[in-house]
Amino acid sequence: MLSQVIRLLHVLSFCFLQMGLIRPGISKAQKPMSPSDFLDKLMGRTSGYDARIRPNFKGPPVNVTCNIFINSFGSITETTMDYRLNVFLRQQWNDPRLAYSEYPDASLDLDPSMLDSIWKPDLFFANEKGANFHEVTTDNKLLRIFQNGNVLYSIRLTLILSCPMDLKNFPMDIQTCTMQLESFGYTMNDLIFEWLSDGPVQVAHDLTLPQFVLKEEKDLGYCTKHYNTGKFTCIEVKFHLERQMGYYLIQMYIPSLLIVILSWVSFWINMDAAPARVGLGITTVLTMTTQSSGSRASLPKVSYVKAIDIWMAVCLLFVFAALLEYAAVNFVSRQHKEFIRLRKKQRRQRMTQSVYTLSSPDSGHCMAMMNEEEELVRESRGFYFRGYGLGHCLQTKDGTAVEGSTVFASPPRMHMLYDSDAVRKRFVDRAKRIDTISRAVFPLSFLIFNIFYWITYKVLRHEDIHANL
């Protein structure tokens, strides 16, 4: 009996003991760890996590996968050769010290203030000229930790990056601008950057640029840098930007074309209207000069010739040639006066030489001199002194001499006017012929220049640029 009582007590005590051991375990499973306690355990002071030491210290390098989302592509400035853009920069790496299994969620989105408590890559933009963070309304940063220790770090930035440009084909050019992401302090033994395999560079759907079209093809590559301090990891993306020349066509090409055509109007204006033709020529030259200066105002002072420089220079050459054409027309139309003056001078010289070389009266020689004198009289104006120095040749029909000093005669004006008008008409016709030829030569030559110009820059060089991309 006693033994049965003792056995019953042992069974009851064992049952109570088992119930006492099970209840604490059930209460613990029902009460999960708080987020604050979890974070303190994961990366707090008591966790042993040191943000100053990279993951896998003294081991393999940390692979950081990067991708960017372009929110806006801002102004592209030729004078300073840079461009502005707003991006979301995302970096992802694995830190085994941040792996967890105590918390049920697959990932944790943490406050940006926790970024100071973990290790981060020392990424910077190698071709950056200016940048700033965004803090409205709070810091535009994202920190997400996964169960396997992966860390996602995203930040919003506005960047001004340098973009060396080749403006030889401006404004029909295609520019290639790069973005370089490089490690500043960690060599490739500690840190390696690489692009995300799926969608490394994403662009907003409503992204538009005022003067350029952003090509869909974006070249991804590596730009590893070698310095005295070591070899540093670097990745880059190249943006291909094709300029739209609508603005330059409206503001520069068409106005300069009209100015050149306006300069040709002088070919149809009477050459005697000197003020009109000179005024039109000078106005077109000055307007073309102003237009050419305006086209260079928004461009850097480069040493090579641009496509728009060739256009402006040729247009200025055409309007200046139109002004010189009138100078040539005016000069040719006035040459008849000089021609008549020179012929008079030559015949006077021959007359004078004949008079002074005369040694004796000779009827044959006198008749030659008289004929030459008659020709000189017909071309002279007013009264011409007839018989100067020829008194020994002048005599009446009965043989009596006539005093040369008393003989004056009026030249035959009809012959004089006839010869003068004929010479003048011949030179005026030559001047008019220059105007007539210019009406065809100037437009034809400008048309030939346009054909060569547009074929060269819009077809040949455009294809070469696309082939090199």
GROMACS .gro file of C-alpha atoms in nm:
model
  469
    1MET     CA    1   0.000   0.000   0.000
    2LEU     CA    2   0.272   0.237   0.094
    3SER     CA    3   0.461   0.155  -0.220
    4GLN     CA    4   0.158   0.234  -0.435
    5VAL     CA    5   0.114   0.571  -0.265
    6ILE     CA    6   0.479   0.653  -0.321
    7ARG     CA    7   0.453   0.552  -0.689
    8LEU     CA    8   0.144   0.775  -0.730
    9LEU     CA    9   0.327   1.070  -0.579
   10HIS     CA   10   0.619   1.017  -0.816
   11VAL     CA   11   0.381   1.018  -1.113
   12LEU     CA   12   0.206   1.335  -0.995
   13SER     CA   13   0.532   1.515  -0.929
   14PHE     CA   14   0.663   1.417  -1.271
   15CYS     CA   15   0.346   1.549  -1.433
   16PHE     CA   16   0.369   1.879  -1.247
   17LEU     CA   17   0.734   1.905  -1.338
   18GLN     CA   18   0.661   1.848  -1.705
   19MET     CA   19   0.388   2.108  -1.702
   20GLY     CA   20   0.619   2.359  -1.536
   21LEU     CA   21   0.890   2.308  -1.801
   22ILE     CA   22   0.659   2.337  -2.100
   23ARG     CA   23   0.477   2.656  -1.998
   24PRO     CA   24   0.784   2.885  -2.002
   25GLY     CA   25   0.871   2.766  -2.357
   26ILE     CA   26   0.521   2.838  -2.481
   27SER     CA   27   0.526   3.190  -2.341
   28LYS     CA   28   0.862   3.263  -2.496
   29ALA     CA   29   0.747   3.150  -2.843
   30GLN     CA   30   0.440   3.365  -2.825
   31LYS     CA   31   0.637   3.681  -2.735
   32PRO     CA   32   0.856   3.796  -3.038
   33MET     CA   33   1.160   4.025  -3.005
   34SER     CA   34   1.089   4.398  -3.040
   35PRO     CA   35   1.238   4.588  -3.342
   36SER     CA   36   1.448   4.805  -3.113
   37ASP     CA   37   1.593   4.506  -2.936
   38PHE     CA   38   1.654   4.338  -3.270
   39LEU     CA   39   1.839   4.638  -3.415
   40ASP     CA   40   2.044   4.675  -3.099
   41LYS     CA   41   2.139   4.312  -3.124
   42LEU     CA   42   2.210   4.339  -3.498
   43MET     CA   43   2.417   4.655  -3.519
   44GLY     CA   44   2.416   4.813  -3.174
   45ARG     CA   45   2.706   4.865  -2.940
   46THR     CA   46   2.663   4.524  -2.788
   47SER     CA   47   2.647   4.349  -3.127
   48GLY     CA   48   3.016   4.379  -3.196
   49TYR     CA   49   2.948   4.541  -3.540
   50ASP     CA   50   3.213   4.795  -3.645
   51ALA     CA   51   3.117   5.029  -3.929
   52ARG     CA   52   3.481   5.122  -3.982
   53ILE     CA   53   3.570   4.776  -4.110
   54ARG     CA   54   3.452   4.654  -4.447
   55PRO     CA   55   3.276   4.318  -4.486
   56ASN     CA   56   3.506   4.020  -4.543
   57PHE     CA   57   3.796   4.208  -4.391
   58LYS     CA   58   4.128   4.054  -4.496
   59GLY     CA   59   3.926   3.837  -4.733
   60PRO     CA   60   3.787   3.863  -5.085
   61PRO     CA   61   3.684   4.209  -5.211
   62VAL     CA   62   3.332   4.337  -5.165
   63ASN     CA   63   3.129   4.329  -5.486
   64VAL     CA   64   2.903   4.633  -5.509
   65THR     CA   65   2.631   4.619  -5.775
   66CYS     CA   66   2.518   4.961  -5.902
   67ASN     CA   67   2.230   5.089  -6.107
   68ILE     CA   68   2.089   5.435  -6.172
   69PHE     CA   69   1.748   5.573  -6.251
   70ILE     CA   70   1.756   5.902  -6.446
   71ASN     CA   71   1.476   6.118  -6.317
   72SER     CA   72   1.559   6.423  -6.531
   73PHE     CA   73   1.826   6.515  -6.784
   74GLY     CA   74   1.885   6.887  -6.756
   75SER     CA   75   2.065   7.150  -6.955
   76ILE     CA   76   2.365   7.067  -7.172
   77THR     CA   77   2.597   7.367  -7.191
   78GLU     CA   78   2.847   7.401  -7.476
   79THR     CA   79   3.041   7.694  -7.329
   80THR     CA   80   3.134   7.506  -7.010
   81MET     CA   81   3.105   7.160  -7.171
   82ASP     CA   82   2.899   6.995  -6.900
   83TYR     CA   83   2.552   6.858  -6.842
   84ARG     CA   84   2.313   6.838  -6.549
   85LEU     CA   85   2.099   6.544  -6.441
   86ASN     CA   86   1.895   6.418  -6.146
   87VAL     CA   87   1.939   6.048  -6.060
   88PHE     CA   88   1.854   5.780  -5.807
   89LEU     CA   89   2.182   5.602  -5.733
   90ARG     CA   90   2.135   5.250  -5.600
   91GLN     CA   91   2.410   5.032  -5.453
   92GLN     CA   92   2.376   4.677  -5.330
   93TRP     CA   93   2.632   4.458  -5.152
   94ASN     CA   94   2.646   4.172  -4.903
   95ASP     CA   95   2.751   4.217  -4.542
   96PRO     CA   96   2.747   3.880  -4.358
   97ARG     CA   97   2.748   4.059  -4.022
   98LEU     CA   98   2.396   4.193  -4.096
   99ALA     CA   99   2.239   3.854  -4.175
  100TYR     CA  100   1.959   3.760  -3.934
  101SER     CA  101   1.705   3.486  -3.866
  102GLU     CA  102   1.545   3.601  -3.542
  103TYR     CA  103   1.312   3.850  -3.711
  104PRO     CA  104   1.025   3.715  -3.925
  105ASP     CA  105   1.032   3.979  -4.203
  106ALA     CA  106   1.236   3.902  -4.516
  107SER     CA  107   1.367   4.260  -4.531
  108LEU     CA  108   1.383   4.566  -4.313
  109ASP     CA  109   1.345   4.927  -4.431
  110LEU     CA  110   1.543   5.137  -4.189
  111ASP     CA  111   1.560   5.507  -4.118
  112PRO     CA  112   1.835   5.696  -4.308
  113SER     CA  113   1.992   5.786  -3.974
  114MET     CA  114   2.099   5.419  -3.945
  115LEU     CA  115   2.338   5.471  -4.238
  116ASP     CA  116   2.597   5.601  -3.995
  117SER     CA  117   2.589   5.269  -3.812
  118ILE     CA  118   2.685   5.046  -4.108
  119TRP     CA  119   2.970   5.027  -4.355
  120LYS     CA  120   2.910   5.191  -4.696
  121PRO     CA  121   3.115   5.198  -5.020
  122ASP     CA  122   3.315   5.519  -5.079
  123LEU     CA  123   3.173   5.585  -5.426
  124PHE     CA  124   3.227   5.918  -5.602
  125PHE     CA  125   3.174   6.052  -5.956
  126ALA     CA  126   3.510   6.092  -6.130
  127ASN     CA  127   3.391   6.353  -6.384
  128GLU     CA  128   3.176   6.549  -6.140
  129LYS     CA  129   3.194   6.930  -6.139
  130GLY     CA  130   2.920   6.988  -5.884
  131ALA     CA  131   2.662   6.789  -5.689
  132ASN     CA  132   2.413   6.822  -5.407
  133PHE     CA  133   2.188   6.601  -5.194
  134HIS     CA  134   1.815   6.650  -5.152
  135GLU     CA  135   1.672   6.705  -4.805
  136VAL     CA  136   1.313   6.819  -4.875
  137THR     CA  137   1.115   6.720  -4.685
  138THR     CA  138   1.357   6.467  -4.535
  139ASP     CA  139   1.682   6.314  -4.653
  140ASN     CA  140   1.610   6.140  -4.984
  141LYS     CA  141   1.783   5.817  -4.884
  142LEU     CA  142   1.676   5.455  -4.860
  143LEU     CA  143   1.833   5.176  -4.651
  144ARG     CA  144   1.704   4.820  -4.677
  145ILE     CA  145   1.855   4.508  -4.515
  146PHE     CA  146   1.770   4.152  -4.620
  147GLN     CA  147   1.785   3.828  -4.419
  148ASN     CA  148   2.090   3.699  -4.608
  149GLY     CA  149   2.287   4.013  -4.526
  150ASN     CA  150   2.230   4.200  -4.854
  151VAL     CA  151   2.216   4.577  -4.816
  152LEU     CA  152   2.037   4.811  -5.056
  153TYR     CA  153   2.137   5.177  -5.037
  154SER     CA  154   1.960   5.433  -5.260
  155ILE     CA  155   2.012   5.807  -5.271
  156ARG     CA  156   1.882   6.094  -5.483
  157LEU     CA  157   2.144   6.327  -5.632
  158THR     CA  158   2.165   6.624  -5.867
  159LEU     CA  159   2.491   6.614  -6.059
  160ILE     CA  160   2.680   6.845  -6.292
  161LEU     CA  161   2.918   6.627  -6.492
  162SER     CA  162   3.181   6.731  -6.742
  163CYS     CA  163   3.127   6.631  -7.104
  164PRO     CA  164   3.407   6.711  -7.351
  165MET     CA  165   3.236   6.789  -7.681
  166ASP     CA  166   3.349   6.775  -8.042
  167LEU     CA  167   3.173   7.066  -8.213
  168LYS     CA  168   3.311   7.025  -8.564
  169ASN     CA  169   2.965   6.927  -8.694
  170PHE     CA  170   2.773   7.178  -8.480
  171PRO     CA  171   2.472   7.211  -8.495
  172MET     CA  172   2.434   6.872  -8.666
  173ASP     CA  173   2.645   6.689  -8.411
  174ILE     CA  174   2.602   6.386  -8.185
  175GLN     CA  175   2.767   6.418  -7.845
  176THR     CA  176   2.876   6.134  -7.614
  177CYS     CA  177   2.864   6.220  -7.244
  178THR     CA  178   2.994   5.982  -6.978
  179MET     CA  179   2.922   5.917  -6.611
  180GLN     CA  180   3.205   5.752  -6.417
  181LEU     CA  181   3.155   5.586  -6.076
  182GLU     CA  182   3.479   5.523  -5.892
  183SER     CA  183   3.604   5.418  -5.550
  184PHE     CA  184   3.807   5.683  -5.374
  185GLY     CA  185   3.990   5.497  -5.098
  186TYR     CA  186   3.950   5.122  -5.151
  187THR     CA  187   4.164   4.952  -5.412
  188MET     CA  188   4.043   4.660  -5.617
  189ASN     CA  189   4.177   4.427  -5.349
  190ASP     CA  190   3.901   4.551  -5.120
  191LEU     CA  191   3.618   4.679  -5.340
  192ILE     CA  192   3.487   4.612  -5.691
  193PHE     CA  193   3.204   4.799  -5.865
  194GLU     CA  194   2.992   4.635  -6.133
  195TRP     CA  195   2.668   4.715  -6.313
  196LEU     CA  196   2.344   4.542  -6.231
  197SER     CA  197   2.273   4.271  -6.489
  198ASP     CA  198   1.904   4.360  -6.525
  199GLY     CA  199   1.829   4.726  -6.606
  200PRO     CA  200   2.152   4.895  -6.499
  201VAL     CA  201   2.045   5.234  -6.641
  202GLN     CA  202   1.679   5.327  -6.637
  203VAL     CA  203   1.524   5.644  -6.776
  204ALA     CA  204   1.195   5.808  -6.685
  205HIS     CA  205   0.929   5.757  -6.953
  206ASP     CA  206   0.841   6.126  -6.981
  207LEU     CA  207   1.201   6.241  -7.007
  208THR     CA  208   1.250   6.506  -7.278
  209LEU     CA  209   1.540   6.738  -7.363
  210PRO     CA  210   1.498   7.080  -7.529
  211GLN     CA  211   1.771   7.046  -7.793
  212PHE     CA  212   1.877   6.682  -7.784
  213VAL     CA  213   1.735   6.334  -7.823
  214LEU     CA  214   1.871   6.078  -7.578
  215LYS     CA  215   1.952   5.758  -7.766
  216GLU     CA  216   1.829   5.430  -7.622
  217GLU     CA  217   2.171   5.272  -7.671
  218LYS     CA  218   2.385   5.330  -7.362
  219ASP     CA  219   2.734   5.186  -7.353
  220LEU     CA  220   2.831   5.027  -7.023
  221GLY     CA  221   3.191   4.951  -6.941
  222TYR     CA  222   3.480   4.965  -6.701
  223CYS     CA  223   3.723   5.251  -6.657
  224THR     CA  224   3.967   5.111  -6.400
  225LYS     CA  225   4.203   5.384  -6.281
  226HIS     CA  226   4.572   5.336  -6.213
  227TYR     CA  227   4.728   5.585  -5.972
  228ASN     CA  228   5.045   5.597  -5.764
  229THR     CA  229   4.838   5.480  -5.469
  230GLY     CA  230   4.706   5.170  -5.645
  231LYS     CA  231   4.447   5.037  -5.886
  232PHE     CA  232   4.092   5.154  -5.819
  233THR     CA  233   3.766   5.014  -5.949
  234CYS     CA  234   3.563   5.231  -6.188
  235ILE     CA  235   3.255   5.175  -6.401
  236GLU     CA  236   3.105   5.410  -6.659
  237VAL     CA  237   2.802   5.464  -6.877
  238LYS     CA  238   2.800   5.663  -7.202
  239PHE     CA  239   2.497   5.865  -7.311
  240HIS     CA  240   2.458   5.941  -7.682
  241LEU     CA  241   2.284   6.274  -7.745
  242GLU     CA  242   2.175   6.377  -8.095
  243ARG     CA  243   2.118   6.750  -8.140
  244GLN     CA  244   1.795   6.870  -8.297
  245MET     CA  245   1.876   7.164  -8.526
  246GLY     CA  246   1.525   7.313  -8.544
  247TYR     CA  247   1.623   7.611  -8.329
  248TYR     CA  248   1.935   7.686  -8.533
  249LEU     CA  249   1.747   7.639  -8.859
  250ILE     CA  250   1.492   7.903  -8.760
  251GLN     CA  251   1.724   8.144  -8.583
  252MET     CA  252   2.040   8.127  -8.798
  253TYR     CA  253   2.022   7.934  -9.124
  254ILE     CA  254   1.699   8.074  -9.269
  255PRO     CA  255   1.769   8.442  -9.175
  256SER     CA  256   2.121   8.427  -9.320
  257LEU     CA  257   1.984   8.262  -9.635
  258LEU     CA  258   1.732   8.544  -9.678
  259ILE     CA  259   2.004   8.807  -9.625
  260VAL     CA  260   2.213   8.653  -9.903
  261ILE     CA  261   1.912   8.650 -10.137
  262LEU     CA  262   1.838   9.011 -10.043
  263SER     CA  263   2.188   9.114 -10.149
  264TRP     CA  264   2.113   8.987 -10.501
  265VAL     CA  265   1.834   9.245 -10.543
  266SER     CA  266   2.099   9.505 -10.626
  267PHE     CA  267   2.170   9.326 -10.955
  268TRP     CA  268   1.826   9.439 -11.080
  269ILE     CA  269   1.864   9.800 -10.962
  270ASN     CA  270   1.985  10.059 -11.216
  271MET     CA  271   2.357  10.108 -11.189
  272ASP     CA  272   2.310  10.484 -11.186
  273ALA     CA  273   2.123  10.454 -10.853
  274ALA     CA  274   2.444  10.444 -10.653
  275PRO     CA  275   2.292  10.534 -10.311
  276ALA     CA  276   2.038  10.253 -10.333
  277ARG     CA  277   2.283   9.983 -10.435
  278VAL     CA  278   2.559  10.089 -10.195
  279GLY     CA  279   2.313  10.122  -9.907
  280LEU     CA  280   2.168   9.778  -9.975
  281GLY     CA  281   2.512   9.619  -9.997
  282ILE     CA  282   2.644   9.775  -9.677
  283THR     CA  283   2.324   9.688  -9.489
  284THR     CA  284   2.341   9.321  -9.586
  285VAL     CA  285   2.711   9.301  -9.496
  286LEU     CA  286   2.657   9.453  -9.152
  287THR     CA  287   2.351   9.236  -9.086
  288MET     CA  288   2.541   8.925  -9.186
  289THR     CA  289   2.829   9.023  -8.958
  290THR     CA  290   2.590   9.064  -8.665
  291GLN     CA  291   2.427   8.730  -8.743
  292SER     CA  292   2.766   8.560  -8.753
  293SER     CA  293   2.868   8.710  -8.419
  294GLY     CA  294   2.541   8.596  -8.261
  295SER     CA  295   2.597   8.238  -8.373
  296ARG     CA  296   2.931   8.228  -8.189
  297ALA     CA  297   2.808   8.391  -7.867
  298SER     CA  298   2.679   8.066  -7.713
  299LEU     CA  299   2.977   7.854  -7.819
  300PRO     CA  300   3.322   7.804  -7.667
  301LYS     CA  301   3.629   7.954  -7.831
  302VAL     CA  302   3.761   7.641  -7.997
  303SER     CA  303   4.052   7.633  -8.239
  304TYR     CA  304   3.884   7.428  -8.512
  305VAL     CA  305   3.619   7.529  -8.765
  306LYS     CA  306   3.258   7.432  -8.697
  307ALA     CA  307   2.988   7.360  -8.954
  308ILE     CA  308   2.798   7.676  -8.870
  309ASP     CA  309   3.120   7.880  -8.904
  310ILE     CA  310   3.157   7.760  -9.263
  311TRP     CA  311   2.796   7.853  -9.338
  312MET     CA  312   2.823   8.201  -9.188
  313ALA     CA  313   3.159   8.268  -9.355
  314VAL     CA  314   3.030   8.171  -9.701
  315CYS     CA  315   2.713   8.379  -9.656
  316LEU     CA  316   2.923   8.678  -9.552
  317LEU     CA  317   3.146   8.620  -9.854
  318PHE     CA  318   2.847   8.621 -10.090
  319VAL     CA  319   2.698   8.946  -9.956
  320PHE     CA  320   3.042   9.111  -9.963
  321ALA     CA  321   3.095   8.989 -10.321
  322ALA     CA  322   2.760   9.143 -10.417
  323LEU     CA  323   2.883   9.477 -10.283
  324LEU     CA  324   3.212   9.445 -10.472
  325GLU     CA  325   3.017   9.356 -10.787
  326TYR     CA  326   2.857   9.698 -10.788
  327ALA     CA  327   3.198   9.858 -10.738
  328ALA     CA  328   3.316   9.674 -11.049
  329VAL     CA  329   3.004   9.775 -11.243
  330ASN     CA  330   3.045  10.140 -11.147
  331PHE     CA  331   3.414  10.134 -11.235
  332VAL     CA  332   3.356   9.983 -11.580
  333SER     CA  333   3.071  10.223 -11.662
  334ARG     CA  334   3.299  10.524 -11.598
  335GLN     CA  335   3.594  10.395 -11.798
  336HIS     CA  336   3.484  10.569 -12.122
  337LYS     CA  337   3.589  10.907 -11.981
  338GLU     CA  338   3.932  10.779 -11.901
  339PHE     CA  339   3.955  10.611 -12.239
  340ILE     CA  340   3.876  10.935 -12.427
  341ARG     CA  341   4.110  11.138 -12.209
  342LEU     CA  342   4.400  10.901 -12.274
  343ARG     CA  343   4.338  10.900 -12.649
  344LYS     CA  344   4.337  11.281 -12.657
  345LYS     CA  345   4.660  11.290 -12.463
  346GLN     CA  346   4.831  11.042 -12.694
  347ARG     CA  347   4.730  11.235 -13.009
  348ARG     CA  348   4.840  11.568 -12.864
  349GLN     CA  349   5.177  11.415 -12.789
  350ARG     CA  350   5.208  11.287 -13.145
  351MET     CA  351   5.103  11.631 -13.280
  352THR     CA  352   5.358  11.810 -13.067
  353GLN     CA  353   5.637  11.576 -13.168
  354SER     CA  354   5.553  11.621 -13.534
  355VAL     CA  355   5.559  12.000 -13.504
  356TYR     CA  356   5.893  12.020 -13.331
  357THR     CA  357   6.060  11.772 -13.562
  358LEU     CA  358   5.954  11.968 -13.873
  359SER     CA  359   6.258  12.124 -14.030
  360SER     CA  360   6.136  12.251 -14.365
  361PRO     CA  361   5.808  12.310 -14.547
  362ASP     CA  362   5.701  11.993 -14.710
  363SER     CA  363   5.361  11.972 -14.875
  364GLY     CA  364   5.327  11.597 -14.814
  365HIS     CA  365   5.424  11.622 -14.455
  366CYS     CA  366   5.198  11.920 -14.404
  367MET     CA  367   4.902  11.729 -14.541
  368ALA     CA  368   4.967  11.441 -14.294
  369MET     CA  369   4.986  11.685 -14.007
  370MET     CA  370   4.669  11.857 -14.123
  371ASN     CA  371   4.480  11.527 -14.129
  372GLU     CA  372   4.603  11.438 -13.783
  373GLU     CA  373   4.504  11.779 -13.660
  374GLU     CA  374   4.157  11.741 -13.808
  375GLU     CA  375   4.112  11.416 -13.614
  376LEU     CA  376   4.225  11.583 -13.293
  377VAL     CA  377   3.983  11.870 -13.353
  378ARG     CA  378   3.690  11.633 -13.391
  379GLU     CA  379   3.756  11.485 -13.048
  380SER     CA  380   3.821  11.815 -12.870
  381ARG     CA  381   3.566  12.032 -12.699
  382GLY     CA  382   3.528  12.410 -12.752
  383PHE     CA  383   3.756  12.600 -12.979
  384TYR     CA  384   4.075  12.446 -13.088
  385PHE     CA  385   4.364  12.664 -13.203
  386ARG     CA  386   4.412  12.561 -13.563
  387GLY     CA  387   4.746  12.611 -13.727
  388TYR     CA  388   4.953  12.649 -13.410
  389GLY     CA  389   5.313  12.623 -13.539
  390LEU     CA  390   5.195  12.544 -13.892
  391GLY     CA  391   5.202  12.889 -14.046
  392HIS     CA  392   5.438  12.774 -14.314
  393CYS     CA  393   5.184  12.509 -14.411
  394LEU     CA  394   4.881  12.740 -14.417
  395GLN     CA  395   4.825  12.939 -14.737
  396THR     CA  396   4.540  13.055 -14.953
  397LYS     CA  397   4.446  12.919 -15.292
  398ASP     CA  398   4.646  13.189 -15.464
  399GLY     CA  399   4.954  13.094 -15.263
  400THR     CA  400   4.951  13.382 -15.011
  401ALA     CA  401   5.030  13.283 -14.656
  402VAL     CA  402   4.775  13.306 -14.377
  403GLU     CA  403   4.873  13.411 -14.028
  404GLY     CA  404   4.836  13.107 -13.803
  405SER     CA  405   4.787  13.315 -13.491
  406THR     CA  406   4.470  13.465 -13.634
  407VAL     CA  407   4.311  13.144 -13.744
  408PHE     CA  408   4.066  12.989 -13.502
  409ALA     CA  409   3.800  12.742 -13.595
  410SER     CA  410   3.519  12.570 -13.415
  411PRO     CA  411   3.551  12.186 -13.420
  412PRO     CA  412   3.272  11.987 -13.573
  413ARG     CA  413   3.062  11.905 -13.267
  414MET     CA  414   2.846  11.637 -13.429
  415HIS     CA  415   3.148  11.414 -13.494
  416MET     CA  416   3.278  11.472 -13.146
  417LEU     CA  417   2.947  11.382 -12.976
  418TYR     CA  418   2.902  11.081 -13.200
  419ASP     CA  419   3.243  10.933 -13.108
  420SER     CA  420   3.203  11.016 -12.738
  421ASP     CA  421   2.855  10.859 -12.712
  422ALA     CA  422   2.965  10.547 -12.896
  423VAL     CA  423   3.257  10.491 -12.660
  424ARG     CA  424   3.036  10.558 -12.356
  425LYS     CA  425   2.770  10.318 -12.481
  426ARG     CA  426   3.028  10.047 -12.532
  427PHE     CA  427   3.150  10.067 -12.171
  428VAL     CA  428   2.799  10.097 -12.024
  429ASP     CA  429   2.700   9.781 -12.210
  430ARG     CA  430   2.996   9.605 -12.058
  431ALA     CA  431   2.885   9.713 -11.709
  432LYS     CA  432   2.529   9.597 -11.773
  433ARG     CA  433   2.664   9.266 -11.895
  434ILE     CA  434   2.835   9.219 -11.556
  435ASP     CA  435   2.500   9.269 -11.382
  436THR     CA  436   2.332   9.023 -11.617
  437ILE     CA  437   2.597   8.757 -11.559
  438SER     CA  438   2.584   8.812 -11.182
  439ARG     CA  439   2.209   8.746 -11.176
  440ALA     CA  440   2.280   8.388 -11.282
  441VAL     CA  441   2.626   8.322 -11.138
  442PHE     CA  442   2.554   8.423 -10.777
  443PRO     CA  443   2.239   8.209 -10.725
  444LEU     CA  444   2.388   7.915 -10.910
  445SER     CA  445   2.712   7.916 -10.712
  446PHE     CA  446   2.520   7.952 -10.383
  447LEU     CA  447   2.298   7.659 -10.481
  448ILE     CA  448   2.605   7.445 -10.554
  449PHE     CA  449   2.750   7.538 -10.215
  450ASN     CA  450   2.425   7.438 -10.041
  451ILE     CA  451   2.423   7.100 -10.212
  452PHE     CA  452   2.779   7.023 -10.105
  453TYR     CA  453   2.727   7.166  -9.756
  454TRP     CA  454   2.414   6.969  -9.664
  455ILE     CA  455   2.531   6.646  -9.827
  456THR     CA  456   2.861   6.667  -9.637
  457TYR     CA  457   2.722   6.740  -9.290
  458LYS     CA  458   2.380   6.573  -9.298
  459VAL     CA  459   2.467   6.259  -9.492
  460LEU     CA  460   2.838   6.176  -9.507
  461ARG     CA  461   2.958   6.292  -9.167
  462HIS     CA  462   2.632   6.185  -9.003
  463GLU     CA  463   2.686   5.830  -9.125
  464ASP     CA  464   3.047   5.834  -9.003
  465ILE     CA  465   2.937   5.942  -8.656
  466HIS     CA  466   2.670   5.669  -8.637
  467ALA     CA  467   2.926   5.412  -8.749
  468ASN     CA  468   3.164   5.512  -8.471
  469LEU     CA  469   2.901   5.493  -8.197
   0.00000   0.00000   0.00000
